[in-house]
Amino acid sequence: MSLNRRKALITMAAPFLVGFDPAEAQFAPVGQRFLGKLVDLILPQDAQSPAASALFVHVELQEVVQSHELLARLFEYGLSWLDQVGGRPFLDLPEAVQIEILQFASQADFNQVPGRFFAVLRLMACDIYFSKAEAIEGYPLQVAPQPEGYPPPWS
Amino acid sequence: MELSKTPDVIVIGSGAGGASVAYGLVSQGAEVLLLEAGPWFEPVEDYPQDSAGWERRSFPVKEGSQASITFGDLGVLDTADRDLMRWSDVAGREHPQMGQQRLPYAGGYSHVMGVGGSTLHYVGEAHRLHPEAFRFQTLTGQGADWPISYDDLEPYYTQVEHLMGVAGTDAGPARWQSAGFALPPHPMSTGAQVLMQSGDGWVVNPRAVNSEAYDERPACNYCGQCSRGCPLGDKASVDVTLLRRALDSGRLTLMADAHVTRLVLGAGGRVSHLDVVHQGAERRIEAPQVVLAAGAVNTPRLLLASASAAQPNGVANGSGQVGRHFMETLRWESAGLVQGLRKSHMGLPSDATDWGFAVPNAIEGLAGGFKLSHTTLDTGLGGPIGYATRMVPGFGAAWKAQMRAHFGSALSVAAIGQVVADERSKVVLDAAQVDRFGVPVAQIHSVLTQNSLGLLRAMQSETRAALAAAGADLADETSSWDEFIATHVFGTARMAARAEDGVVNGGGQSFDHENLWISDASVFPTSGAGEAPSLTIMALGLRMADAILG
């Protein structure tokens, strides 16, 4: 990840504490199994491209998250919220309920933990996933724009 | 590195301003020493566009390639102006902290320190200023006039266009040309074609990118990633054009990682020496003629940081104007999806423009103007990450199918607008922070005035209108209201007709020190109405070379 992209991401993660009481949270570790499930809910396997975990998106995601304290805290809070909101651990919930929870988070206030966490999680997962050659099967794209470029005609 | 020859001129900075004056000097037989604080960039190694993951790699940051800067007053985000807030279908409205300071985005302003300067990451828009831009104060009652005219610069514009290989049809309304462009126009991308079919104002944007092989450089192959660095050399950054030619002459000595820490004055008010740290070693170099070309942030910084008992306000600052009149650029960008549009990720970035508002009096009641550009590729909509993070909300299998269905249908229009210099906007020395050489770093203050807010609203209206005419469903908008993210900066050592009004005269020569010249956008009294400044900087540089050599 380039320096400017990382700076932007960390800036985005920063003001997430509004309205969340960490004293009441039981922190979940930022584990690969949890992250693997989350990235697969966002980017599941389909007919043309693999699930995110098959491309080790969760492994790279964990490395980035753990490399910066602010991101790590956001993810700890976010995962804790996920584990509490359904009445039992997130990973034990039926997939339909898991999706419902993520739908809620995707619509939640960006300045609260659920909304901020989901936005950053989705952004990072997509950023990593679509950087893999296998992920762009079915797109009118080459693996990389060079060396061939895209000579005309285009229409 | 020992100097084998005594230079006639020392140039500080190798971007558009430094490279052009260096080229102009060596092409007329002068010996030039060029000192660049940043590193060399190797196009093939440093701009890898040929492997997966390219979309995550923006222009590389190397050690020493970003200026050390801090930020002062960037203005306050007022709830009354929240209509100018950025938003997207994906991220929603991110609610910046109203009442708080506007913050800088990442590096704050777009620049590269390195051999070639910011031309390494520019897209190569090659714009002449509108003739009326030189008479801004006369026409609007605000800002300043230039002490030179369009006619004074025209021969140099033509010369630069041919040195750089500008491709296009014409330079735009009122910008008369004594010769046509060097190269024919590029083919229009599908996004540009949609805009041209939907609005009368859209025309070919002049570009310093080879539309066919030229100057021992290949034709563009339309990878669409100019701002990530051009690995082929078809984009005319000055490292592969002016500096290559100047080095080939044998009369240019170029030292990278050479940090000028002080201009030292001698008898008669001349700059006698430069204190330089080159590759870690301190040295003092005798100064014959000196051209300062470090950009609108670092040029005033070096002048101010060279203060002495004899010049307590800094070098070239008898007027007290150094660091004042800082101008950022305004930016509003609207993007959407157009049903039926395909392959909009292919082609040349910024291939079409609309000059309709690029005049000093574009909007009634406001001073200044703006230019519209087709920016689908410039702004990151050339790959799926851009679509996923800005254009297509959702997640899951159905969303992945939507991503594929929509890919290639994005259309983006950006307006770059003019800031009229304001007393609160300036570059000063940070009182608390120094760089690794002990020199105070530059601190940027830049506040959006009511005039700027009015222009931003006009820009918002026009980009939305352009997208609506093209049939786009609006999905994403960004703005310089939320964040300080200037594409260009200007005005901190401005040229003027009278010594009390500026730092340099119309030729770029210091009013205070006869052997000191300034060749970068710091000398711009006004910025133009959204035109990219590189062509004007280079035209001024060539003109300066003629003046130095008499």
XYZ file of C-alpha atoms in Angstrom:
705
model
C 0.000 0.000 0.000
C 1.442 3.387 -0.939
C 2.311 5.905 1.739
C -0.424 8.332 0.758
C -3.080 5.602 0.671
C -2.006 4.391 4.094
C -2.068 7.927 5.518
C -5.553 8.433 4.118
C -6.761 5.171 5.620
C -5.394 5.961 9.044
C -6.938 9.423 8.899
C -10.224 7.708 8.112
C -9.859 5.364 11.075
C -9.011 8.079 13.565
C -12.176 9.732 14.943
C -14.165 6.560 15.542
C -14.596 6.632 19.289
C -17.594 8.960 19.383
C -20.536 7.213 21.060
C -18.722 4.007 21.917
C -17.826 3.057 25.439
C -14.789 0.794 25.298
C -15.050 0.138 29.033
C -18.152 -1.930 28.375
C -16.680 -3.853 25.492
C -15.075 -7.244 25.708
C -12.362 -7.059 23.129
C -12.100 -9.717 20.498
C -8.654 -10.463 19.128
C -8.123 -9.496 15.497
C -7.932 -13.111 14.432
C -7.541 -14.529 10.953
C -10.561 -16.816 11.242
C -12.834 -13.911 12.108
C -11.353 -11.720 9.392
C -11.533 -14.566 6.889
C -15.265 -14.911 7.458
C -15.856 -11.174 7.184
C -13.955 -10.728 3.932
C -15.772 -13.721 2.444
C -19.130 -12.203 3.321
C -18.065 -9.047 1.521
C -16.299 -10.805 -1.370
C -17.676 -14.351 -1.700
C -16.779 -16.845 -4.403
C -18.855 -16.560 -7.561
C -18.796 -18.175 -10.991
C -15.833 -16.123 -12.174
C -13.674 -15.288 -9.209
C -12.663 -16.857 -5.894
C -13.627 -15.812 -2.394
C -11.426 -13.270 -0.670
C -9.986 -15.754 1.802
C -8.853 -18.004 -1.040
C -6.618 -15.123 -2.114
C -5.415 -14.631 1.484
C -6.998 -11.209 1.709
C -7.615 -11.733 5.432
C -3.947 -12.538 6.051
C -2.760 -9.340 4.373
C -5.531 -7.411 6.072
C -4.440 -8.645 9.481
C -0.846 -7.634 8.774
C -1.862 -4.107 7.852
C -4.243 -3.751 10.801
C -1.704 -4.973 13.321
C 0.955 -2.659 11.948
C -0.861 0.418 13.187
C -2.237 0.957 16.662
C -5.204 3.067 15.627
C -6.382 0.595 13.031
C -5.881 -2.279 15.459
C -8.044 -0.557 18.052
C -10.782 0.164 15.533
C -10.810 -3.485 14.517
C -10.812 -4.687 18.116
C -13.801 -2.477 18.859
C -15.538 -3.467 15.646
C -15.077 -7.179 16.181
C -16.221 -6.821 19.787
C -19.382 -5.111 18.581
C -20.009 -7.901 16.076
C -19.616 -10.506 18.805
C -22.083 -8.738 21.056
C -24.762 -7.483 18.704
C -26.201 -10.903 17.794
C -26.393 -12.219 21.344
C -23.673 -14.798 20.734
C -20.312 -14.906 18.948
C -20.598 -13.669 15.379
C -19.023 -16.786 13.943
C -21.714 -18.944 15.595
C -24.568 -17.040 13.944
C -26.285 -18.294 10.786
C -24.889 -16.685 7.659
C -28.152 -14.907 6.926
C -27.955 -13.181 10.295
C -24.303 -12.335 9.760
C -25.213 -10.665 6.474
C -28.056 -8.805 8.163
C -25.644 -7.434 10.760
C -23.208 -6.296 8.093
C -26.081 -4.652 6.204
C -26.893 -2.708 9.362
C -23.251 -1.714 9.786
C -23.030 -0.615 6.164
C -25.865 1.860 6.760
C -24.696 2.977 10.221
C -23.330 6.410 11.141
C -19.774 6.771 9.909
C -18.812 8.450 13.184
C -19.900 5.471 15.296
C -17.933 2.254 15.671
C -20.145 -0.051 13.543
C -20.282 2.326 10.577
C -16.629 3.333 10.716
C -15.441 -0.234 11.205
C -17.448 -1.596 8.292
C -16.387 1.225 5.973
C -12.700 0.690 6.732
C -13.002 -3.109 6.599
C -14.755 -3.028 3.232
C -12.356 -0.467 1.781
C -9.292 -2.451 2.849
C -10.726 -5.794 1.752
C -11.610 -4.442 -1.700
C -8.244 -2.717 -2.002
C -6.418 -5.980 -1.369
C -8.799 -8.289 -3.238
C -8.925 -6.387 -6.501
C -5.152 -6.124 -6.563
C -5.037 -9.876 -7.306
C -5.071 -11.124 -10.889
C -7.646 -13.818 -10.070
C -10.118 -11.215 -8.810
C -10.520 -9.413 -12.137
C -11.667 -12.410 -14.175
C -14.634 -11.230 -16.201
C -13.488 -7.617 -16.353
C -12.398 -6.038 -19.671
C -8.962 -5.560 -18.153
C -5.489 -6.881 -18.579
C -3.740 -7.984 -15.402
C -1.809 -4.704 -15.653
C -2.059 -1.698 -17.987
C 1.507 -2.115 -19.260
C 3.289 -3.229 -21.341
C 0.445 -3.520 -23.877
C -1.568 -0.470 -22.868
C -5.031 -0.112 -24.375
C -4.483 1.004 -27.980
C -7.541 2.366 -29.838
C -10.126 1.905 -31.214
C -12.253 1.855 -28.078
C -15.741 2.177 -29.494
C 31.355 15.171 -6.536
C 33.896 17.806 -7.581
C 32.986 20.355 -10.198
C 35.188 20.086 -13.275
C 33.978 23.396 -14.636
C 33.011 26.703 -13.087
C 29.344 27.208 -13.876
C 27.997 30.403 -15.338
C 24.684 29.826 -13.620
C 23.542 27.696 -10.693
C 19.949 26.504 -10.804
C 18.251 25.254 -7.635
C 15.506 22.754 -8.446
C 15.015 20.575 -11.532
C 11.247 20.733 -12.101
C 9.537 22.618 -14.910
C 11.055 25.975 -13.916
C 14.612 24.797 -13.268
C 14.812 22.444 -16.219
C 13.521 25.016 -18.702
C 15.934 27.747 -17.676
C 18.804 25.222 -17.571
C 17.923 23.994 -21.048
C 17.618 27.558 -22.344
C 21.044 28.430 -20.942
C 23.015 25.390 -22.086
C 21.450 25.521 -25.547
C 23.027 28.963 -25.892
C 26.449 27.809 -24.704
C 26.356 28.533 -20.972
C 27.697 26.141 -18.324
C 25.064 25.284 -15.738
C 25.158 23.525 -12.384
C 21.738 22.149 -11.414
C 21.174 21.279 -7.745
C 18.209 18.998 -7.021
C 17.283 18.173 -3.435
C 15.380 15.020 -4.332
C 16.475 11.716 -5.880
C 16.578 10.385 -9.425
C 13.606 8.313 -10.561
C 14.122 5.405 -12.957
C 10.936 5.088 -15.035
C 10.992 1.341 -15.667
C 11.929 0.421 -12.098
C 10.020 3.098 -10.227
C 6.751 3.135 -12.192
C 5.862 -0.561 -12.434
C 2.569 -0.699 -14.325
C 3.163 -4.214 -15.619
C 2.136 -6.420 -12.727
C -0.971 -7.165 -10.685
C -1.681 -4.705 -7.917
C -0.904 -1.692 -10.084
C -4.013 0.136 -8.899
C -2.690 0.259 -5.336
C 0.574 1.855 -6.417
C 0.367 5.608 -6.764
C 3.394 7.654 -7.769
C 6.250 6.324 -5.629
C 7.522 8.105 -2.552
C 11.300 7.763 -2.292
C 13.565 9.007 0.433
C 13.760 12.778 0.071
C 11.014 13.060 -2.543
C 8.470 14.847 -0.347
C 8.981 18.268 1.190
C 8.892 18.687 4.947
C 5.974 21.007 5.566
C 3.548 21.857 8.313
C 0.168 23.502 8.176
C -1.170 26.551 9.935
C -4.569 28.108 9.339
C -6.445 26.209 6.622
C -9.806 27.683 7.559
C -12.737 26.313 9.520
C -15.463 23.997 8.245
C -18.648 26.007 8.610
C -21.963 24.151 8.787
C -23.437 26.761 6.465
C -21.171 25.457 3.699
C -21.877 21.757 4.136
C -23.436 21.641 0.669
C -19.793 21.610 -0.488
C -18.966 18.470 1.500
C -17.681 15.412 -0.315
C -19.857 12.320 -0.482
C -20.253 9.087 -2.381
C -22.812 6.346 -2.847
C -20.316 4.001 -1.191
C -19.061 6.038 1.760
C -22.136 8.177 2.274
C -21.527 11.573 3.804
C -18.560 11.339 6.075
C -19.560 14.265 8.308
C -16.324 16.197 8.718
C -16.092 17.813 12.087
C -18.033 21.034 11.629
C -16.473 24.009 13.330
C -13.071 22.343 13.241
C -10.073 23.241 11.104
C -9.969 22.091 7.491
C -7.232 19.479 7.408
C -4.675 18.627 4.735
C -5.133 15.425 2.757
C -2.042 13.190 3.108
C 0.854 15.318 1.824
C -1.399 18.364 1.514
C -0.337 19.594 -1.885
C 0.570 17.616 -4.927
C 4.314 17.674 -5.556
C 7.411 15.571 -6.212
C 10.954 16.451 -5.192
C 13.265 14.680 -7.591
C 14.985 15.076 -10.932
C 12.093 16.318 -13.061
C 10.056 17.640 -10.134
C 6.298 17.510 -10.289
C 6.317 16.910 -14.040
C 7.139 13.315 -13.110
C 3.586 12.801 -11.882
C 1.643 15.389 -13.831
C -0.676 14.159 -16.555
C 0.914 16.570 -19.019
C -1.842 19.113 -19.596
C -0.156 21.824 -21.697
C -2.073 25.053 -21.236
C -1.441 28.608 -22.219
C -2.975 31.182 -19.895
C -5.837 33.214 -21.311
C -4.552 36.655 -22.461
C -6.964 38.323 -20.030
C -5.424 36.397 -17.115
C -2.432 38.739 -17.324
C -4.767 41.713 -16.661
C -6.656 40.196 -13.769
C -6.607 43.194 -11.431
C -7.577 45.589 -14.191
C -10.548 43.434 -15.146
C -11.789 42.382 -11.703
C -10.486 44.954 -9.247
C -8.949 42.149 -7.216
C -5.628 40.319 -7.112
C -2.870 41.683 -9.317
C -1.885 42.271 -12.918
C 1.146 40.595 -14.423
C 3.937 42.971 -15.477
C 4.110 41.062 -18.768
C 1.503 40.152 -21.358
C 0.461 37.089 -23.308
C 2.217 38.539 -26.326
C 5.503 38.678 -24.402
C 5.248 34.963 -23.632
C 3.791 33.695 -26.902
C 7.096 32.902 -28.703
C 8.232 30.938 -25.667
C 4.933 29.057 -25.393
C 5.464 27.951 -28.989
C 9.053 26.936 -28.301
C 8.073 24.851 -25.270
C 5.214 23.174 -27.126
C 7.674 21.950 -29.731
C 10.343 20.923 -27.231
C 7.794 18.906 -25.265
C 5.848 17.537 -28.228
C 2.437 18.950 -27.359
C -0.421 17.210 -29.161
C -3.744 18.868 -29.850
C -5.806 20.993 -32.173
C -5.536 24.521 -30.746
C -4.581 26.234 -27.493
C -8.086 27.402 -26.591
C -10.190 30.563 -26.914
C -8.256 33.823 -27.409
C -4.906 32.084 -27.002
C -3.449 33.021 -30.392
C -0.607 30.806 -31.656
C 2.261 31.759 -33.957
C 2.656 28.096 -34.891
C 0.565 24.979 -34.566
C 1.232 22.205 -32.099
C 4.035 19.740 -32.685
C 1.773 16.709 -32.906
C -1.762 15.830 -34.030
C -4.418 15.298 -31.340
C -4.883 12.011 -29.548
C -7.969 9.906 -30.208
C -10.779 10.682 -27.797
C -11.672 8.169 -25.105
C -15.245 6.912 -24.941
C -15.916 9.113 -21.912
C -14.706 12.205 -23.774
C -16.861 11.275 -26.761
C -19.953 11.161 -24.558
C -19.160 14.606 -23.159
C -18.510 16.062 -26.620
C -21.788 14.680 -27.907
C -23.733 16.066 -24.955
C -22.303 19.585 -24.642
C -21.024 22.228 -27.049
C -18.093 23.399 -24.953
C -16.023 20.225 -24.878
C -12.879 20.262 -27.021
C -9.542 18.482 -27.277
C -7.292 19.231 -24.302
C -3.681 20.009 -25.339
C -1.398 17.342 -23.906
C 2.388 16.989 -23.631
C 2.160 13.303 -24.493
C 3.309 11.829 -27.781
C 0.430 11.031 -30.115
C 3.089 9.575 -32.415
C 6.808 8.896 -31.998
C 8.628 12.185 -31.459
C 11.914 13.406 -30.044
C 13.353 9.868 -29.788
C 10.420 8.933 -27.540
C 7.646 6.457 -28.418
C 3.958 7.098 -28.989
C 1.598 6.705 -26.026
C -0.074 3.282 -25.735
C -2.959 4.641 -23.640
C -2.490 2.758 -20.405
C -4.251 5.718 -18.773
C -1.961 5.960 -15.761
C 0.083 9.131 -16.432
C -0.041 10.333 -12.832
C 1.504 7.093 -11.523
C 4.605 7.843 -13.626
C 5.148 7.036 -17.305
C 7.384 3.994 -17.792
C 7.599 4.435 -21.584
C 8.725 8.058 -21.737
C 5.969 9.164 -24.108
C 4.743 11.655 -21.493
C 6.947 14.729 -21.690
C 8.169 15.074 -18.143
C 11.243 17.288 -18.128
C 13.642 14.480 -17.159
C 13.077 12.789 -20.533
C 12.889 16.023 -22.552
C 14.603 19.245 -21.469
C 17.040 17.709 -18.990
C 17.970 14.853 -21.321
C 18.804 17.337 -24.062
C 20.657 19.610 -21.650
C 22.739 16.718 -20.295
C 23.496 15.580 -23.851
C 25.044 19.000 -24.502
C 27.805 18.297 -21.987
C 27.305 21.738 -20.456
C 24.943 20.722 -17.643
C 26.164 19.243 -14.368
C 23.246 17.793 -12.399
C 23.629 16.927 -8.727
C 20.748 15.068 -7.048
C 20.423 14.836 -3.247
C 21.902 18.343 -3.126
C 20.166 20.467 -0.507
C 20.712 24.208 -0.583
C 20.400 25.339 3.014
C 21.219 29.012 2.648
C 21.774 31.801 0.150
C 24.717 33.852 1.407
C 24.920 37.518 0.445
C 28.156 39.287 -0.405
C 29.241 42.749 -1.345
C 26.874 44.888 -3.363
C 23.839 42.841 -2.467
C 24.761 39.959 -4.725
C 24.305 36.351 -3.715
C 27.925 35.342 -3.257
C 27.645 31.706 -2.171
C 25.284 28.838 -1.609
C 25.551 26.563 1.413
C 24.827 23.071 0.161
C 24.631 19.610 1.686
C 25.353 17.118 -1.089
C 25.039 13.445 -0.266
C 25.651 14.280 3.376
C 28.699 16.510 2.896
C 28.524 20.242 3.587
C 30.062 22.558 1.052
C 29.942 26.206 0.039
C 29.654 26.919 -3.690
C 30.475 30.263 -5.213
C 27.474 31.785 -6.911
C 27.777 33.598 -10.245
C 24.122 33.870 -11.345
C 21.580 31.956 -9.245
C 18.161 30.732 -10.365
C 15.890 29.597 -7.563
C 13.290 27.114 -8.829
C 12.123 25.205 -5.780
C 8.376 25.793 -6.156
C 5.865 28.070 -4.457
C 6.419 26.491 -1.028
C 10.147 25.856 -0.858
C 11.277 28.945 -2.767
C 9.921 31.365 -0.130
C 11.141 29.020 2.573
C 14.744 29.236 1.369
C 14.541 33.006 0.921
C 13.147 33.475 4.423
C 15.521 30.961 5.988
C 18.504 32.832 4.512
C 17.893 35.820 6.774
C 20.990 37.446 8.238
C 21.872 40.483 10.303
C 22.075 42.489 7.105
C 18.810 41.044 5.734
C 16.733 40.253 8.832
C 13.567 39.626 6.803
C 15.251 37.190 4.475
C 16.793 37.360 1.038
C 14.937 39.219 -1.742
C 12.418 40.437 0.789
C 12.949 44.184 0.825
C 9.282 44.568 -0.091
C 8.083 42.201 2.627
C 6.261 40.222 -0.060
C 8.103 36.876 0.225
C 5.694 34.151 1.314
C 2.590 36.321 0.837
C -0.210 35.885 -1.730
C -0.160 32.087 -1.522
C -2.758 30.569 -3.813
C -3.969 26.984 -3.771
C -6.295 25.599 -6.441
C -9.978 24.959 -5.927
C -11.236 21.539 -6.931
C -14.666 20.067 -7.411
C -15.105 16.661 -8.997
C -18.347 14.877 -9.837
C -18.474 11.272 -11.043
C -21.259 8.949 -12.043
C -22.206 5.884 -14.033
C -23.558 6.212 -17.578
C -25.768 3.474 -18.908
C -24.393 2.242 -22.205
C -20.937 3.774 -21.774
C -18.195 1.166 -22.178
C -14.409 1.070 -21.907
C -14.129 4.438 -20.172
C -11.028 3.063 -18.441
C -9.124 3.166 -21.739
C -7.511 6.236 -23.306
C -5.606 9.320 -22.289
C -6.382 11.084 -18.994
C -7.744 14.635 -19.278
C -8.230 14.264 -23.014
C -11.128 16.738 -23.215
C -11.683 20.130 -21.655
C -14.271 22.893 -21.533
C -12.783 26.399 -21.446
C -16.143 28.153 -21.086
C -15.498 29.470 -17.575
C -11.701 29.876 -17.800
C -11.637 33.673 -17.826
C -11.186 36.250 -15.037
C -14.877 37.239 -14.953
C -16.483 33.846 -15.485
C -19.228 34.204 -12.893
C -21.141 37.413 -12.221
C -20.228 38.845 -8.840
C -17.132 36.697 -8.440
C -13.493 37.151 -9.397
C -11.731 34.333 -11.211
C -12.788 31.315 -13.168
C -12.346 27.597 -13.608
C -11.747 24.959 -16.219
C -13.623 21.699 -16.668
C -11.795 18.499 -17.594
C -12.781 14.933 -18.327
C -11.062 13.141 -15.444
C -12.324 9.553 -15.405
C -8.790 8.192 -15.633
C -6.968 10.905 -13.683
C -9.011 10.305 -10.588
C -8.699 6.564 -10.166
C -11.625 5.184 -12.162
C -9.414 3.049 -14.365
C -9.614 -0.067 -12.227
C -12.008 -2.044 -10.023
C -10.698 -0.660 -6.716
C -11.884 2.795 -7.746
C -15.324 1.438 -8.612
C -15.615 -0.621 -5.408
C -14.589 2.187 -3.100
C -16.419 5.081 -4.767
C -19.025 4.096 -7.323
C -20.783 0.813 -6.574
C -22.076 0.358 -3.016
C -22.834 -2.971 -1.404
C -21.194 -6.315 -0.784
C -21.762 -9.988 -1.482
C -22.235 -12.029 -4.641
C -24.899 -9.817 -6.198
C -22.672 -6.790 -5.678
C -19.748 -8.531 -7.394
C -21.995 -9.099 -10.405
C -22.967 -5.407 -10.364
C -19.312 -4.437 -10.285
C -18.660 -6.365 -13.481
C -21.785 -4.993 -15.150
C -20.877 -1.373 -14.394
C -17.132 -1.530 -15.005
C -16.146 0.779 -17.859
C -19.204 3.016 -17.522
C -17.834 5.582 -15.065
C -17.598 9.206 -16.147
C -15.900 11.926 -14.144
C -15.696 15.679 -14.673
C -13.518 17.915 -12.520
C -13.360 21.670 -12.252
C -10.094 23.293 -11.238
C -10.669 26.812 -10.047
C -8.846 29.965 -9.196
C -8.046 31.348 -5.773
C -7.589 35.091 -5.478
C -4.730 35.876 -3.108
C -5.843 36.696 0.431
C -3.919 38.235 3.333
C -4.462 35.134 5.474
C -2.976 32.775 2.887
C 0.805 32.601 3.016
C 3.900 30.474 3.465
C 5.969 31.213 6.565
C 8.759 29.468 8.443
C 7.559 27.080 11.126
C 8.738 28.522 14.417
C 9.143 25.120 16.028
C 10.177 22.588 13.403
C 13.368 22.237 11.397
C 14.418 19.694 8.798
C 17.368 17.311 9.126
C 19.736 20.091 8.105
C 18.456 22.451 10.775
C 16.522 24.661 8.351
C 13.030 25.706 9.483
C 10.348 23.930 7.482
C 7.677 25.765 5.511
C 4.271 26.262 7.061
C 1.273 26.715 4.759
C -1.696 28.893 5.643
C -4.555 28.827 3.139
C -8.096 29.946 3.828
C -11.081 29.720 1.495
C -12.672 33.149 1.095
C -16.301 33.880 0.257
C -15.137 34.350 -3.334
C -13.591 30.870 -3.291
C -16.740 29.355 -1.803
C -18.801 31.050 -4.496
C -16.563 29.668 -7.212
C -16.728 26.194 -5.659
C -20.535 26.337 -5.854
C -20.366 27.404 -9.491
C -17.916 24.577 -10.179
C -20.241 22.114 -8.450
C -23.144 23.318 -10.567
C -21.253 23.016 -13.839
C -19.718 19.576 -13.220
C -23.143 18.272 -12.229
C -24.684 19.828 -15.330
C -22.055 18.220 -17.545
C -22.699 14.805 -16.047
C -26.467 15.234 -16.254
C -26.202 16.162 -19.934
C -24.175 12.998 -20.482
C -26.853 10.911 -18.792
C -24.821 9.985 -15.728
C -26.264 8.934 -12.393
C -24.244 10.918 -9.870
C -22.353 8.633 -7.462
C -19.361 10.433 -6.003
C -18.198 13.996 -5.407
C -15.040 15.356 -3.841
C -14.070 18.894 -3.027
C -11.251 21.027 -1.737
C -13.738 22.424 0.787
C -13.276 19.399 3.089
C -9.535 19.064 2.730
C -6.552 21.074 1.594
C -5.507 19.091 -1.476
C -4.071 21.601 -3.917
C -3.130 20.279 -7.338
C -0.992 23.383 -7.876
C 0.283 26.191 -5.669
C 1.308 29.708 -6.619
C 2.255 33.210 -5.731
C 4.706 33.474 -2.821
C 7.409 35.461 -4.624
C 5.329 37.241 -7.160
C 6.505 39.291 -10.086
C 5.458 42.924 -10.252
C 6.097 46.100 -12.159
C 7.290 47.942 -9.050
C 9.740 46.725 -6.388
C 7.366 47.556 -3.542
C 4.664 45.276 -4.954
C 6.646 42.111 -5.571
C 9.806 40.068 -5.257
C 10.943 39.836 -8.887
C 10.430 41.866 -12.038
C 8.699 40.659 -15.176
C 11.792 38.727 -16.209
C 11.992 36.883 -12.894
C 14.986 38.873 -11.608
C 15.056 39.853 -7.942
C 14.472 43.528 -7.283
C 16.984 43.342 -4.428
C 19.814 41.129 -5.749
C 20.873 41.480 -9.367
C 22.246 37.944 -9.719
C 19.213 36.190 -8.191
C 16.338 34.952 -10.365
C 13.219 32.923 -9.589
C 11.756 30.414 -12.034
C 8.689 28.628 -10.714
C 5.007 29.227 -9.928
C 5.897 31.344 -6.904
C 6.278 34.292 -9.303
C 2.682 34.049 -10.619
C 0.742 37.193 -9.557
C -2.450 35.251 -10.333
C -2.914 31.600 -11.108
C -5.047 31.646 -14.225
C -8.492 30.115 -14.217
C -7.656 26.452 -13.767
C -5.057 26.150 -16.497
C -2.221 23.757 -15.608
C 0.794 25.986 -14.935
C 3.694 23.886 -16.264
C 3.687 25.304 -19.808
C 3.684 28.877 -18.485
C 6.437 28.066 -15.972
C 8.576 26.642 -18.778
C 7.856 29.546 -21.134
C 8.940 31.939 -18.375
C 12.048 29.790 -17.837
C 13.130 29.988 -21.476
C 12.460 33.721 -21.474
C 14.555 34.051 -18.322
C 17.478 32.225 -19.931
C 17.471 34.803 -22.713
C 17.430 37.622 -20.143
C 20.291 36.165 -18.104
C 22.478 35.855 -21.175
C 21.499 39.346 -22.302
